[in-house]
Amino acid sequence: MAVANQTTASRVTGWAGAILALSAVPLAAQHLVTLEAASSRVPPSYAAALENKLVSVKGQVSIHPITAFGYTHLPIQDRDQAMILEGKPEAFEDLTPGDWIEARGRVLTRNGLPVVAVNRITIESAGSRPLPRPAPVGDLQTFRYLGQLVITEDRVLEIGENGEGVFLRIGEVEAPLKVFLPSPRAANRARLPELKIGDRVRVTGIAYQYCPKPPYDRYFMVLVDRPDAVERLTEDWSQGFWALKPLGVFLGVATVIWWFRERRAREQRETIRRLHSLSEEILDSGSPLDLLSRLEAVLPRVLGITSIRLYLFDKGTRTLTPVEPSDERVDPPVAVDQPSGFFETGLVNCFLNRIMVSIADTKRSAFSLPGRDRNKLLLPRSVLYIPMLTQGEAVGVLQMENSRQARSFTADEKASAQHLANQVGVAVKLLAQRSVREQLARSEKLAAVGRLISGVVNDLRTPLAAILGMAESAVEKYPQAQERQELLVIASEAKRASAIVERLVSFAQPEQVKPEPVEIISLVRGLIRFREREWKASGIQVRNLLKDQRLFVMASQGQIEQVFLNLLVHAEQSLEEVAEKRLQVRADVLARRIFFEIRYSAPLRPSAGPSLEDEVSALGLDVCKTIITGHSGELRLVQVSERETCFEVELPLMHADKPTETASVPEARESSKRLTVLLVEPEEWVERQLMEALGARGYRVVPVHSSDEALDLVGRMRFDVVFCSTRIEGLNWVEFYDRARGRVGAFTLLAEVFSHDLSMHFQGEGRYLVLKPIEKQQFEKTLDAIEARLAQESRAPELESYS
């Protein structure tokens, strides 16, 4: 009996083992995968990547099971990923939030959401309920948080219900997020809290997706399991207001203090920004007047002043000259050596001592106020003088005034004003250097044009001479021929053409023409007779108002003749298209200067610009203006009326009884000190004059014609003085000056044209300026100054670069 029972037990044990082995076969086919792998998707449909695969997953239960859309879902999650389990309600009865489980089943895509349809769940351990993960509304509309327990908040956009439950939409109108509370039975449907559109709510639930049709990348939502998962955040602040009153008062006071400090800091930053911007803008100024206008447009608003004055130092007259329009000049220049007046004294002290001078209240000043300073009612209340320093040299003074009230400038304002004044000084220096470069460019351009015209004219001389010779020969050989009249006309026109060619030669090569006294009235009368026949043929009525008198100017006759001829021809051409053709020429003398007026009945051309330079350039008369300026004169173009235009030419007049007073340098007195002079002058007649004058003083003179020769000699021997023309071969005079500085005792520039900027900025310690043609008194004065300087100093001076 015992044996039989033992046999029966053995058989039962064998069948049980076989059954267990068979049941283990499908389980062996299930693989343990991560939640991330189980929930992965495959584009473009974004269905589950492990569709219909048997898998095993592990995770922690986040909330109780939720029945929605005909299925019961249980969310599980680990540290970073989550998954939705699907099954019958009784399969999840023993599970509570916080349990760690292992679920086995098949991966399916349920309304676009990957789920695991479980057939077996094993509880591994118990734990605390996981906390919801904060997430913004925008991120919940992606795959990132699907299946996780999340918490978010935003404003309500819509509230509604359908056959599955109640819902609301939160977030932005363009991309709202749906919050859904499922309720299986409509009659007993749970209600959300009393909400209205615009309330701000906090929602705790499962990030979910309900997308019936592919592609499964839309229709995201938050699934909540109970009504209290939606919490309204509106609070009544009135209850705790009185308890927070001290804190509110403190915060209010702190806010006001912070606001005032922030406002002041913002104003300071804006002031610094404007000053820096102004510092960059003034470097692009085209003139001192333009520079002053830029300062006046910014500084009154930034520094709280009412007006600005700009004074530039003139080395020639040793005065501080105010920058003002020439037609509105009010204040005279202030003498540096003998200032008169309270404000003038402060101005000069600021310049000479190179320190800032501040007058907080002029009405309380104990000093006498002579001259224009007597009427205190017209004076500014506060004045600040700032020296304009550049490279250790004071070039002028910037004056700031406040006429409304007395005030003291702060240390920060003074520092900013000094920085700006130094920038103005740099701008003034750049303007001077730019003027020198422009003069060089104009001189080189004129020289190039002269060489071109000279080449063309030389080619015309031979055929014109041949035509003239053959015509005169034919007239002499056949005096009774019928063609005698035509031959005479040919000879006359050939002579006229030859005269024009000679005038072109004198105009193209002015450096070969010696300035001499020119009887200007006779010259203009001759030009009128020269063009009179063409004017009569064109129907031009000429009115010659030139008086019968002898007036002389010191000039190159060919150049002056060419200028007046060009002006008359231009007037003739302008009268071609008008019905009434009238031309008037007259001359007047005033204050040792002669004024010519060429008036014609035609308006300006449309191409002329708003300024004299634009008009003269548009009319092609740039060279004429340069020649007149080179003779210390002026050329102006004036629109008299809508139908009348006038050229005005102004030239310095010589004394009629002594026309040759400045034609050459007379005998100079002999000097007690023998100096060695290097003369760099390409014009032979100027070189001859200077050698005679310098030799009369007993100087040793070494003449050269190019900068290369001069630099070679300066490097090999010592020269006391260098006389250098502005028009030399090789390097220009600026480059030669830079290389020769420090090696010679004095440097004298021989200028072709008077320039105020060149006179003001070049002359200084060891630097002198002489204008051509050489005038006796000016030349003797310059030589006396050179000898006095060389007698006091034995070492080479430090010369300043103007390159």
PDB file of N, CA, C and O in Angstrom, residues 98-99 113 271 372 381 440 475 504 540 564-565 574 582 610 697 737 801:
ATOM      1  N   GLY A  98       2.755  53.788  -5.506  1.00  0.00           N
ATOM      2  CA  GLY A  98       4.016  53.630  -4.794  1.00  0.00           C
ATOM      3  C   GLY A  98       4.579  52.242  -4.918  1.00  0.00           C
ATOM      4  O   GLY A  98       5.766  52.028  -4.624  1.00  0.00           O
ATOM      5  N   ASP A  99       3.756  51.232  -5.333  1.00  0.00           N
ATOM      6  CA  ASP A  99       4.233  49.860  -5.468  1.00  0.00           C
ATOM      7  C   ASP A  99       5.171  49.739  -6.662  1.00  0.00           C
ATOM      8  O   ASP A  99       4.922  50.316  -7.740  1.00  0.00           O
ATOM      9  N   LEU A 113      -1.416  55.837 -28.447  1.00  0.00           N
ATOM     10  CA  LEU A 113      -0.574  55.767 -27.263  1.00  0.00           C
ATOM     11  C   LEU A 113      -0.046  54.339 -27.096  1.00  0.00           C
ATOM     12  O   LEU A 113      -0.832  53.387 -27.030  1.00  0.00           O
ATOM     13  N   THR A 271      24.196 110.138 -20.650  1.00  0.00           N
ATOM     14  CA  THR A 271      25.119 111.253 -20.850  1.00  0.00           C
ATOM     15  C   THR A 271      26.448 110.771 -21.401  1.00  0.00           C
ATOM     16  O   THR A 271      26.992 111.327 -22.355  1.00  0.00           O
ATOM     17  N   ARG A 372      32.344 145.118 -22.423  1.00  0.00           N
ATOM     18  CA  ARG A 372      31.068 144.447 -22.604  1.00  0.00           C
ATOM     19  C   ARG A 372      30.608 143.713 -21.351  1.00  0.00           C
ATOM     20  O   ARG A 372      29.495 143.196 -21.310  1.00  0.00           O
ATOM     21  N   ARG A 381      25.261 133.525 -15.976  1.00  0.00           N
ATOM     22  CA  ARG A 381      25.420 133.369 -14.528  1.00  0.00           C
ATOM     23  C   ARG A 381      26.622 132.509 -14.177  1.00  0.00           C
ATOM     24  O   ARG A 381      27.288 132.760 -13.163  1.00  0.00           O
ATOM     25  N   LEU A 440      48.205 120.516 -51.052  1.00  0.00           N
ATOM     26  CA  LEU A 440      49.175 119.725 -51.803  1.00  0.00           C
ATOM     27  C   LEU A 440      48.524 119.023 -52.983  1.00  0.00           C
ATOM     28  O   LEU A 440      49.056 119.010 -54.097  1.00  0.00           O
ATOM     29  N   VAL A 475      50.969 136.008 -99.656  1.00  0.00           N
ATOM     30  CA  VAL A 475      50.533 137.393 -99.796  1.00  0.00           C
ATOM     31  C   VAL A 475      51.643 138.249-100.395  1.00  0.00           C
ATOM     32  O   VAL A 475      51.417 139.099-101.277  1.00  0.00           O
ATOM     33  N   LEU A 504      47.857 129.624 -73.513  1.00  0.00           N
ATOM     34  CA  LEU A 504      47.740 128.301 -72.889  1.00  0.00           C
ATOM     35  C   LEU A 504      49.056 127.866 -72.284  1.00  0.00           C
ATOM     36  O   LEU A 504      49.097 127.257 -71.219  1.00  0.00           O
ATOM     37  N   ILE A 540      25.053 139.823 -78.882  1.00  0.00           N
ATOM     38  CA  ILE A 540      25.243 140.185 -77.473  1.00  0.00           C
ATOM     39  C   ILE A 540      25.514 141.680 -77.370  1.00  0.00           C
ATOM     40  O   ILE A 540      26.413 142.214 -78.033  1.00  0.00           O
ATOM     41  N   PHE A 564      40.298 135.819 -66.803  1.00  0.00           N
ATOM     42  CA  PHE A 564      39.269 136.733 -67.303  1.00  0.00           C
ATOM     43  C   PHE A 564      38.713 136.253 -68.652  1.00  0.00           C
ATOM     44  O   PHE A 564      37.512 136.407 -68.921  1.00  0.00           O
ATOM     45  N   LEU A 565      39.568 135.675 -69.486  1.00  0.00           N
ATOM     46  CA  LEU A 565      39.078 135.140 -70.755  1.00  0.00           C
ATOM     47  C   LEU A 565      38.086 134.009 -70.517  1.00  0.00           C
ATOM     48  O   LEU A 565      37.032 133.933 -71.173  1.00  0.00           O
ATOM     49  N   SER A 574      26.713 131.194 -71.769  1.00  0.00           N
ATOM     50  CA  SER A 574      25.464 131.186 -71.007  1.00  0.00           C
ATOM     51  C   SER A 574      24.381 132.017 -71.686  1.00  0.00           C
ATOM     52  O   SER A 574      23.186 131.784 -71.467  1.00  0.00           O
ATOM     53  N   ARG A 582      22.612 140.452 -72.758  1.00  0.00           N
ATOM     54  CA  ARG A 582      23.298 141.644 -72.277  1.00  0.00           C
ATOM     55  C   ARG A 582      24.504 141.244 -71.440  1.00  0.00           C
ATOM     56  O   ARG A 582      24.421 140.334 -70.609  1.00  0.00           O
ATOM     57  N   PRO A 610      24.390 124.351 -53.981  1.00  0.00           N
ATOM     58  CA  PRO A 610      23.972 125.408 -53.067  1.00  0.00           C
ATOM     59  C   PRO A 610      25.100 126.294 -52.569  1.00  0.00           C
ATOM     60  O   PRO A 610      24.842 127.353 -52.031  1.00  0.00           O
ATOM     61  N   ARG A 697      73.217 139.374 -47.351  1.00  0.00           N
ATOM     62  CA  ARG A 697      73.395 139.306 -45.890  1.00  0.00           C
ATOM     63  C   ARG A 697      74.641 138.526 -45.497  1.00  0.00           C
ATOM     64  O   ARG A 697      74.922 138.385 -44.317  1.00  0.00           O
ATOM     65  N   TYR A 737      59.711 117.780 -44.746  1.00  0.00           N
ATOM     66  CA  TYR A 737      59.786 118.457 -43.451  1.00  0.00           C
ATOM     67  C   TYR A 737      59.923 117.445 -42.312  1.00  0.00           C
ATOM     68  O   TYR A 737      60.710 117.631 -41.379  1.00  0.00           O
ATOM     69  N   SER A 801      55.341 117.246 -36.252  1.00  0.00           N
ATOM     70  CA  SER A 801      54.982 116.629 -37.539  1.00  0.00           C
ATOM     71  C   SER A 801      53.623 117.129 -38.013  1.00  0.00           C
ATOM     72  O   SER A 801      52.698 117.261 -37.248  1.00  0.00           O
TER      73      SER A 801
END
